[in-house]
Amino acid sequence: MPVSTFEPRRTHPLYSTLLADATFHDLLLDFDQDLAIEARRRRCLLCRGVLHSARYRRKPRGRPAGLGEEHDWRFSFCCARAGCRTRKTPPSLRFLGRKVYLAGIVVLIAIMREGATVSRMRRLSELVGVNRRTVERWRAWWRVTFTASPFWQIARAAFMPPVDQDRLPAALLERFAGSGGEQLIALLRFLGPVTGGRVHAR
Ligand SMILES: [Zn+2]
């Protein structure tokens, strides 16, 4: 196993709290609603037709219990014009491509995994119900699939000094300012372009 240079910091317990906090999930939903309104306002990309709601159910894993039914929907639209019917799915701060876990969890668990001891990893697994193999797959996704994506090939040029790709997503999260929650939201926003499923993630 490669030795990580990333020092787990005191922010990690905060992240666990964040993921279990219903108000944080409400906040992410608010952001997604704004993104959906904006996507609808811009109409169909192909024919400029009006968009109708064509949201679909997703039940991502790793969420706190007791979230309302409104959290189970992925905003999506369909062009109303017969003969077009093009689907348009806005970016999301909650859903990362086809991954079955919440986007925030895919980011944070991969980060918390860095330098994690066996016991820490076990507690993490109990918290969000994710096994070690899944976490390893996410790390591989960040380092192989994400880094090869057209989105990242362009976006990475904006970071100076360059982001250490071997330490993704931690190296990316650190580039955003604010508290743990603010940093995470900024990173999820940044990832928006890949959340529509163009970078396929399982
Ligand atoms: Zn259309």
PDB file of C-alpha atoms and ligand atoms in Angstrom:
ATOM      1  CA  MET A   1       0.000   0.000   0.000  1.00  0.00           C
ATOM      2  CA  PRO A   2       1.410   3.432  -0.879  1.00  0.00           C
ATOM      3  CA  VAL A   3       2.349   5.609   2.062  1.00  0.00           C
ATOM      4  CA  SER A   4       0.340   8.808   2.105  1.00  0.00           C
ATOM      5  CA  THR A   5       1.874  12.161   2.935  1.00  0.00           C
ATOM      6  CA  PHE A   6      -1.526  13.515   3.875  1.00  0.00           C
ATOM      7  CA  GLU A   7      -1.863  14.087   7.589  1.00  0.00           C
ATOM      8  CA  PRO A   8      -5.349  13.388   8.850  1.00  0.00           C
ATOM      9  CA  ARG A   9      -6.352  16.614  10.527  1.00  0.00           C
ATOM     10  CA  ARG A  10      -8.806  17.616  13.209  1.00  0.00           C
ATOM     11  CA  THR A  11     -11.305  18.484  10.457  1.00  0.00           C
ATOM     12  CA  HIS A  12     -12.068  14.799   9.944  1.00  0.00           C
ATOM     13  CA  PRO A  13     -14.477  14.377  12.879  1.00  0.00           C
ATOM     14  CA  LEU A  14     -16.148  17.547  11.578  1.00  0.00           C
ATOM     15  CA  TYR A  15     -16.726  15.871   8.221  1.00  0.00           C
ATOM     16  CA  SER A  16     -18.405  12.917   9.878  1.00  0.00           C
ATOM     17  CA  THR A  17     -20.678  15.353  11.710  1.00  0.00           C
ATOM     18  CA  LEU A  18     -21.392  17.170   8.484  1.00  0.00           C
ATOM     19  CA  LEU A  19     -22.486  14.018   6.681  1.00  0.00           C
ATOM     20  CA  ALA A  20     -24.839  13.121   9.523  1.00  0.00           C
ATOM     21  CA  ASP A  21     -26.327  16.627   9.642  1.00  0.00           C
ATOM     22  CA  ALA A  22     -29.743  16.912   7.978  1.00  0.00           C
ATOM     23  CA  THR A  23     -29.426  20.689   7.602  1.00  0.00           C
ATOM     24  CA  PHE A  24     -26.284  20.193   5.521  1.00  0.00           C
ATOM     25  CA  HIS A  25     -28.220  17.898   3.197  1.00  0.00           C
ATOM     26  CA  ASP A  26     -31.029  20.465   3.047  1.00  0.00           C
ATOM     27  CA  LEU A  27     -28.458  23.040   2.006  1.00  0.00           C
ATOM     28  CA  LEU A  28     -27.181  20.802  -0.811  1.00  0.00           C
ATOM     29  CA  LEU A  29     -30.769  20.303  -1.950  1.00  0.00           C
ATOM     30  CA  ASP A  30     -31.268  24.098  -2.035  1.00  0.00           C
ATOM     31  CA  PHE A  31     -28.199  24.448  -4.256  1.00  0.00           C
ATOM     32  CA  ASP A  32     -29.501  21.731  -6.570  1.00  0.00           C
ATOM     33  CA  GLN A  33     -32.854  23.491  -6.785  1.00  0.00           C
ATOM     34  CA  ASP A  34     -31.113  26.714  -7.843  1.00  0.00           C
ATOM     35  CA  LEU A  35     -29.123  24.841 -10.478  1.00  0.00           C
ATOM     36  CA  ALA A  36     -32.327  23.232 -11.764  1.00  0.00           C
ATOM     37  CA  ILE A  37     -34.114  26.590 -12.036  1.00  0.00           C
ATOM     38  CA  GLU A  38     -31.155  27.992 -13.963  1.00  0.00           C
ATOM     39  CA  ALA A  39     -31.047  24.980 -16.313  1.00  0.00           C
ATOM     40  CA  ARG A  40     -34.749  25.319 -17.020  1.00  0.00           C
ATOM     41  CA  ARG A  41     -34.445  29.049 -17.692  1.00  0.00           C
ATOM     42  CA  ARG A  42     -31.865  28.346 -20.426  1.00  0.00           C
ATOM     43  CA  ARG A  43     -34.316  26.023 -22.201  1.00  0.00           C
ATOM     44  CA  CYS A  44     -33.423  23.173 -24.548  1.00  0.00           C
ATOM     45  CA  LEU A  45     -29.824  23.295 -25.718  1.00  0.00           C
ATOM     46  CA  LEU A  46     -30.718  21.893 -29.135  1.00  0.00           C
ATOM     47  CA  CYS A  47     -33.927  23.646 -30.136  1.00  0.00           C
ATOM     48  CA  ARG A  48     -34.503  26.302 -27.436  1.00  0.00           C
ATOM     49  CA  GLY A  49     -37.776  24.580 -26.606  1.00  0.00           C
ATOM     50  CA  VAL A  50     -39.460  24.794 -23.223  1.00  0.00           C
ATOM     51  CA  LEU A  51     -38.299  22.209 -20.686  1.00  0.00           C
ATOM     52  CA  HIS A  52     -40.655  20.032 -18.714  1.00  0.00           C
ATOM     53  CA  SER A  53     -39.732  18.383 -15.448  1.00  0.00           C
ATOM     54  CA  ALA A  54     -38.577  14.786 -15.934  1.00  0.00           C
ATOM     55  CA  ARG A  55     -36.993  14.272 -12.534  1.00  0.00           C
ATOM     56  CA  TYR A  56     -36.218  10.750 -11.503  1.00  0.00           C
ATOM     57  CA  ARG A  57     -35.879   8.876  -8.254  1.00  0.00           C
ATOM     58  CA  ARG A  58     -32.455   8.171  -6.822  1.00  0.00           C
ATOM     59  CA  LYS A  59     -31.904   6.762  -3.391  1.00  0.00           C
ATOM     60  CA  PRO A  60     -28.234   7.354  -2.767  1.00  0.00           C
ATOM     61  CA  ARG A  61     -26.653   5.510   0.114  1.00  0.00           C
ATOM     62  CA  GLY A  62     -24.862   7.107   3.003  1.00  0.00           C
ATOM     63  CA  ARG A  63     -27.448   9.659   4.040  1.00  0.00           C
ATOM     64  CA  PRO A  64     -28.651  10.344   7.570  1.00  0.00           C
ATOM     65  CA  ALA A  65     -32.009   8.853   8.497  1.00  0.00           C
ATOM     66  CA  GLY A  66     -35.098  11.028   8.538  1.00  0.00           C
ATOM     67  CA  LEU A  67     -34.503  13.071   5.389  1.00  0.00           C
ATOM     68  CA  GLY A  68     -37.694  14.049   3.590  1.00  0.00           C
ATOM     69  CA  GLU A  69     -38.933  12.475   0.374  1.00  0.00           C
ATOM     70  CA  GLU A  70     -37.764  15.531  -1.590  1.00  0.00           C
ATOM     71  CA  HIS A  71     -34.192  14.294  -1.128  1.00  0.00           C
ATOM     72  CA  ASP A  72     -34.892  11.195  -3.253  1.00  0.00           C
ATOM     73  CA  TRP A  73     -35.198  13.065  -6.545  1.00  0.00           C
ATOM     74  CA  ARG A  74     -32.610  13.968  -9.122  1.00  0.00           C
ATOM     75  CA  PHE A  75     -33.671  17.101 -10.981  1.00  0.00           C
ATOM     76  CA  SER A  76     -33.865  16.523 -14.710  1.00  0.00           C
ATOM     77  CA  PHE A  77     -35.768  17.969 -17.650  1.00  0.00           C
ATOM     78  CA  CYS A  78     -37.058  16.913 -21.017  1.00  0.00           C
ATOM     79  CA  CYS A  79     -37.630  19.178 -24.016  1.00  0.00           C
ATOM     80  CA  ALA A  80     -41.376  19.621 -24.523  1.00  0.00           C
ATOM     81  CA  ARG A  81     -41.130  19.839 -28.313  1.00  0.00           C
ATOM     82  CA  ALA A  82     -42.284  16.713 -30.152  1.00  0.00           C
ATOM     83  CA  GLY A  83     -39.462  15.324 -32.247  1.00  0.00           C
ATOM     84  CA  CYS A  84     -36.812  16.726 -29.898  1.00  0.00           C
ATOM     85  CA  ARG A  85     -37.534  15.538 -26.361  1.00  0.00           C
ATOM     86  CA  THR A  86     -33.892  16.006 -25.474  1.00  0.00           C
ATOM     87  CA  ARG A  87     -33.103  15.321 -21.845  1.00  0.00           C
ATOM     88  CA  LYS A  88     -31.213  17.891 -19.843  1.00  0.00           C
ATOM     89  CA  THR A  89     -29.892  17.030 -16.411  1.00  0.00           C
ATOM     90  CA  PRO A  90     -28.407  19.969 -14.497  1.00  0.00           C
ATOM     91  CA  PRO A  91     -25.260  19.666 -12.404  1.00  0.00           C
ATOM     92  CA  SER A  92     -25.755  18.482  -8.838  1.00  0.00           C
ATOM     93  CA  LEU A  93     -24.040  18.930  -5.517  1.00  0.00           C
ATOM     94  CA  ARG A  94     -25.659  15.705  -4.310  1.00  0.00           C
ATOM     95  CA  PHE A  95     -25.332  13.147  -7.070  1.00  0.00           C
ATOM     96  CA  LEU A  96     -22.038  12.298  -8.731  1.00  0.00           C
ATOM     97  CA  GLY A  97     -22.700  10.636 -12.067  1.00  0.00           C
ATOM     98  CA  ARG A  98     -24.012   7.136 -11.608  1.00  0.00           C
ATOM     99  CA  LYS A  99     -22.449   6.581  -8.227  1.00  0.00           C
ATOM    100  CA  VAL A 100     -24.836   5.093  -5.713  1.00  0.00           C
ATOM    101  CA  TYR A 101     -23.407   7.146  -2.846  1.00  0.00           C
ATOM    102  CA  LEU A 102     -23.855  10.856  -2.282  1.00  0.00           C
ATOM    103  CA  ALA A 103     -21.253  13.057  -3.979  1.00  0.00           C
ATOM    104  CA  GLY A 104     -20.121  14.519  -0.654  1.00  0.00           C
ATOM    105  CA  ILE A 105     -19.497  11.063   0.689  1.00  0.00           C
ATOM    106  CA  VAL A 106     -17.476  10.030  -2.345  1.00  0.00           C
ATOM    107  CA  VAL A 107     -15.307  13.087  -1.727  1.00  0.00           C
ATOM    108  CA  LEU A 108     -15.002  12.897   2.032  1.00  0.00           C
ATOM    109  CA  ILE A 109     -14.615   9.174   2.507  1.00  0.00           C
ATOM    110  CA  ALA A 110     -11.811   9.126  -0.041  1.00  0.00           C
ATOM    111  CA  ILE A 111     -10.151  11.896   1.965  1.00  0.00           C
ATOM    112  CA  MET A 112     -10.729  10.347   5.360  1.00  0.00           C
ATOM    113  CA  ARG A 113      -9.337   7.097   4.004  1.00  0.00           C
ATOM    114  CA  GLU A 114      -5.935   8.777   3.683  1.00  0.00           C
ATOM    115  CA  GLY A 115      -3.699   7.468   6.406  1.00  0.00           C
ATOM    116  CA  ALA A 116      -6.661   5.835   8.095  1.00  0.00           C
ATOM    117  CA  THR A 117      -5.978   3.105  10.574  1.00  0.00           C
ATOM    118  CA  VAL A 118      -7.910  -0.153  10.404  1.00  0.00           C
ATOM    119  CA  SER A 119     -10.081   0.858  13.363  1.00  0.00           C
ATOM    120  CA  ARG A 120     -10.783   4.314  11.936  1.00  0.00           C
ATOM    121  CA  MET A 121     -11.734   2.716   8.633  1.00  0.00           C
ATOM    122  CA  ARG A 122     -14.066   0.328  10.421  1.00  0.00           C
ATOM    123  CA  ARG A 123     -15.830   3.180  12.235  1.00  0.00           C
ATOM    124  CA  LEU A 124     -16.148   4.984   8.928  1.00  0.00           C
ATOM    125  CA  SER A 125     -17.688   1.925   7.330  1.00  0.00           C
ATOM    126  CA  GLU A 126     -20.204   1.657  10.126  1.00  0.00           C
ATOM    127  CA  LEU A 127     -21.085   5.334   9.838  1.00  0.00           C
ATOM    128  CA  VAL A 128     -21.954   5.349   6.144  1.00  0.00           C
ATOM    129  CA  GLY A 129     -22.213   1.662   5.368  1.00  0.00           C
ATOM    130  CA  VAL A 130     -19.428   1.538   2.831  1.00  0.00           C
ATOM    131  CA  ASN A 131     -16.919  -1.267   2.615  1.00  0.00           C
ATOM    132  CA  ARG A 132     -13.209  -1.089   2.028  1.00  0.00           C
ATOM    133  CA  ARG A 133     -13.432  -2.325  -1.553  1.00  0.00           C
ATOM    134  CA  THR A 134     -15.840   0.457  -2.482  1.00  0.00           C
ATOM    135  CA  VAL A 135     -13.552   3.045  -0.931  1.00  0.00           C
ATOM    136  CA  GLU A 136     -10.594   1.671  -2.890  1.00  0.00           C
ATOM    137  CA  ARG A 137     -12.683   1.882  -6.057  1.00  0.00           C
ATOM    138  CA  TRP A 138     -13.472   5.534  -5.344  1.00  0.00           C
ATOM    139  CA  ARG A 139      -9.797   6.315  -4.841  1.00  0.00           C
ATOM    140  CA  ALA A 140      -9.048   4.676  -8.169  1.00  0.00           C
ATOM    141  CA  TRP A 141     -11.858   6.687  -9.749  1.00  0.00           C
ATOM    142  CA  TRP A 142     -10.327   9.959  -8.512  1.00  0.00           C
ATOM    143  CA  ARG A 143      -6.832   9.072  -9.604  1.00  0.00           C
ATOM    144  CA  VAL A 144      -7.523   7.359 -12.913  1.00  0.00           C
ATOM    145  CA  THR A 145     -10.970   8.192 -14.337  1.00  0.00           C
ATOM    146  CA  PHE A 146     -11.290  11.725 -12.970  1.00  0.00           C
ATOM    147  CA  THR A 147      -7.747  12.796 -13.876  1.00  0.00           C
ATOM    148  CA  ALA A 148      -8.259  11.504 -17.442  1.00  0.00           C
ATOM    149  CA  SER A 149     -11.578  13.347 -17.874  1.00  0.00           C
ATOM    150  CA  PRO A 150     -11.764  16.226 -20.378  1.00  0.00           C
ATOM    151  CA  PHE A 151     -13.168  18.379 -17.552  1.00  0.00           C
ATOM    152  CA  TRP A 152     -10.096  17.950 -15.357  1.00  0.00           C
ATOM    153  CA  GLN A 153      -7.687  18.232 -18.286  1.00  0.00           C
ATOM    154  CA  ILE A 154      -8.935  21.797 -18.725  1.00  0.00           C
ATOM    155  CA  ALA A 155      -9.806  22.731 -15.143  1.00  0.00           C
ATOM    156  CA  ARG A 156      -6.478  21.739 -13.636  1.00  0.00           C
ATOM    157  CA  ALA A 157      -4.729  24.554 -15.530  1.00  0.00           C
ATOM    158  CA  ALA A 158      -6.463  27.032 -13.216  1.00  0.00           C
ATOM    159  CA  PHE A 159      -4.537  25.765 -10.180  1.00  0.00           C
ATOM    160  CA  MET A 160      -1.143  27.187  -9.403  1.00  0.00           C
ATOM    161  CA  PRO A 161       0.885  25.452  -8.111  1.00  0.00           C
ATOM    162  CA  PRO A 162      -0.541  22.371  -9.839  1.00  0.00           C
ATOM    163  CA  VAL A 163      -2.722  20.029  -7.799  1.00  0.00           C
ATOM    164  CA  ASP A 164      -0.948  16.845  -6.709  1.00  0.00           C
ATOM    165  CA  GLN A 165      -3.038  14.262  -8.539  1.00  0.00           C
ATOM    166  CA  ASP A 166      -1.776  11.431  -6.344  1.00  0.00           C
ATOM    167  CA  ARG A 167      -3.536  13.102  -3.412  1.00  0.00           C
ATOM    168  CA  LEU A 168      -6.950  13.606  -4.960  1.00  0.00           C
ATOM    169  CA  PRO A 169      -9.499  14.570  -3.815  1.00  0.00           C
ATOM    170  CA  ALA A 170      -7.802  15.946  -0.654  1.00  0.00           C
ATOM    171  CA  ALA A 171      -5.357  18.027  -2.686  1.00  0.00           C
ATOM    172  CA  LEU A 172      -8.287  19.641  -4.463  1.00  0.00           C
ATOM    173  CA  LEU A 173     -10.385  20.283  -1.360  1.00  0.00           C
ATOM    174  CA  GLU A 174      -7.486  22.138   0.240  1.00  0.00           C
ATOM    175  CA  ARG A 175      -7.523  24.688  -2.582  1.00  0.00           C
ATOM    176  CA  PHE A 176     -10.928  26.001  -1.568  1.00  0.00           C
ATOM    177  CA  ALA A 177     -11.261  28.518   1.240  1.00  0.00           C
ATOM    178  CA  GLY A 178     -13.491  28.418   4.294  1.00  0.00           C
ATOM    179  CA  SER A 179     -14.581  25.991   6.964  1.00  0.00           C
ATOM    180  CA  GLY A 180     -14.873  22.255   6.275  1.00  0.00           C
ATOM    181  CA  GLY A 181     -18.451  22.619   5.107  1.00  0.00           C
ATOM    182  CA  GLU A 182     -17.726  25.639   2.931  1.00  0.00           C
ATOM    183  CA  GLN A 183     -14.754  23.894   1.353  1.00  0.00           C
ATOM    184  CA  LEU A 184     -16.832  20.829   0.583  1.00  0.00           C
ATOM    185  CA  ILE A 185     -19.626  22.875  -1.003  1.00  0.00           C
ATOM    186  CA  ALA A 186     -17.091  24.806  -3.097  1.00  0.00           C
ATOM    187  CA  LEU A 187     -15.561  21.526  -4.294  1.00  0.00           C
ATOM    188  CA  LEU A 188     -18.969  19.994  -5.067  1.00  0.00           C
ATOM    189  CA  ARG A 189     -19.838  23.107  -7.074  1.00  0.00           C
ATOM    190  CA  PHE A 190     -16.531  22.860  -8.918  1.00  0.00           C
ATOM    191  CA  LEU A 191     -17.311  19.227  -9.759  1.00  0.00           C
ATOM    192  CA  GLY A 192     -20.701  20.221 -11.217  1.00  0.00           C
ATOM    193  CA  PRO A 193     -19.731  19.610 -14.858  1.00  0.00           C
ATOM    194  CA  VAL A 194     -18.909  15.954 -14.183  1.00  0.00           C
ATOM    195  CA  THR A 195     -22.060  15.196 -12.182  1.00  0.00           C
ATOM    196  CA  GLY A 196     -24.345  14.880 -15.188  1.00  0.00           C
ATOM    197  CA  GLY A 197     -22.893  11.502 -16.016  1.00  0.00           C
ATOM    198  CA  ARG A 198     -20.444  12.540 -18.713  1.00  0.00           C
ATOM    199  CA  VAL A 199     -17.686  11.036 -16.646  1.00  0.00           C
ATOM    200  CA  HIS A 200     -19.168   7.675 -15.882  1.00  0.00           C
ATOM    201  CA  ALA A 201     -18.695   6.685 -12.311  1.00  0.00           C
ATOM    202  CA  ARG A 202     -20.002   3.582 -10.669  1.00  0.00           C
TER     203      ARG A 202
HETATM  204 ZN    ZN B   1     -35.512  20.541 -27.790  1.00  0.00          ZN
END
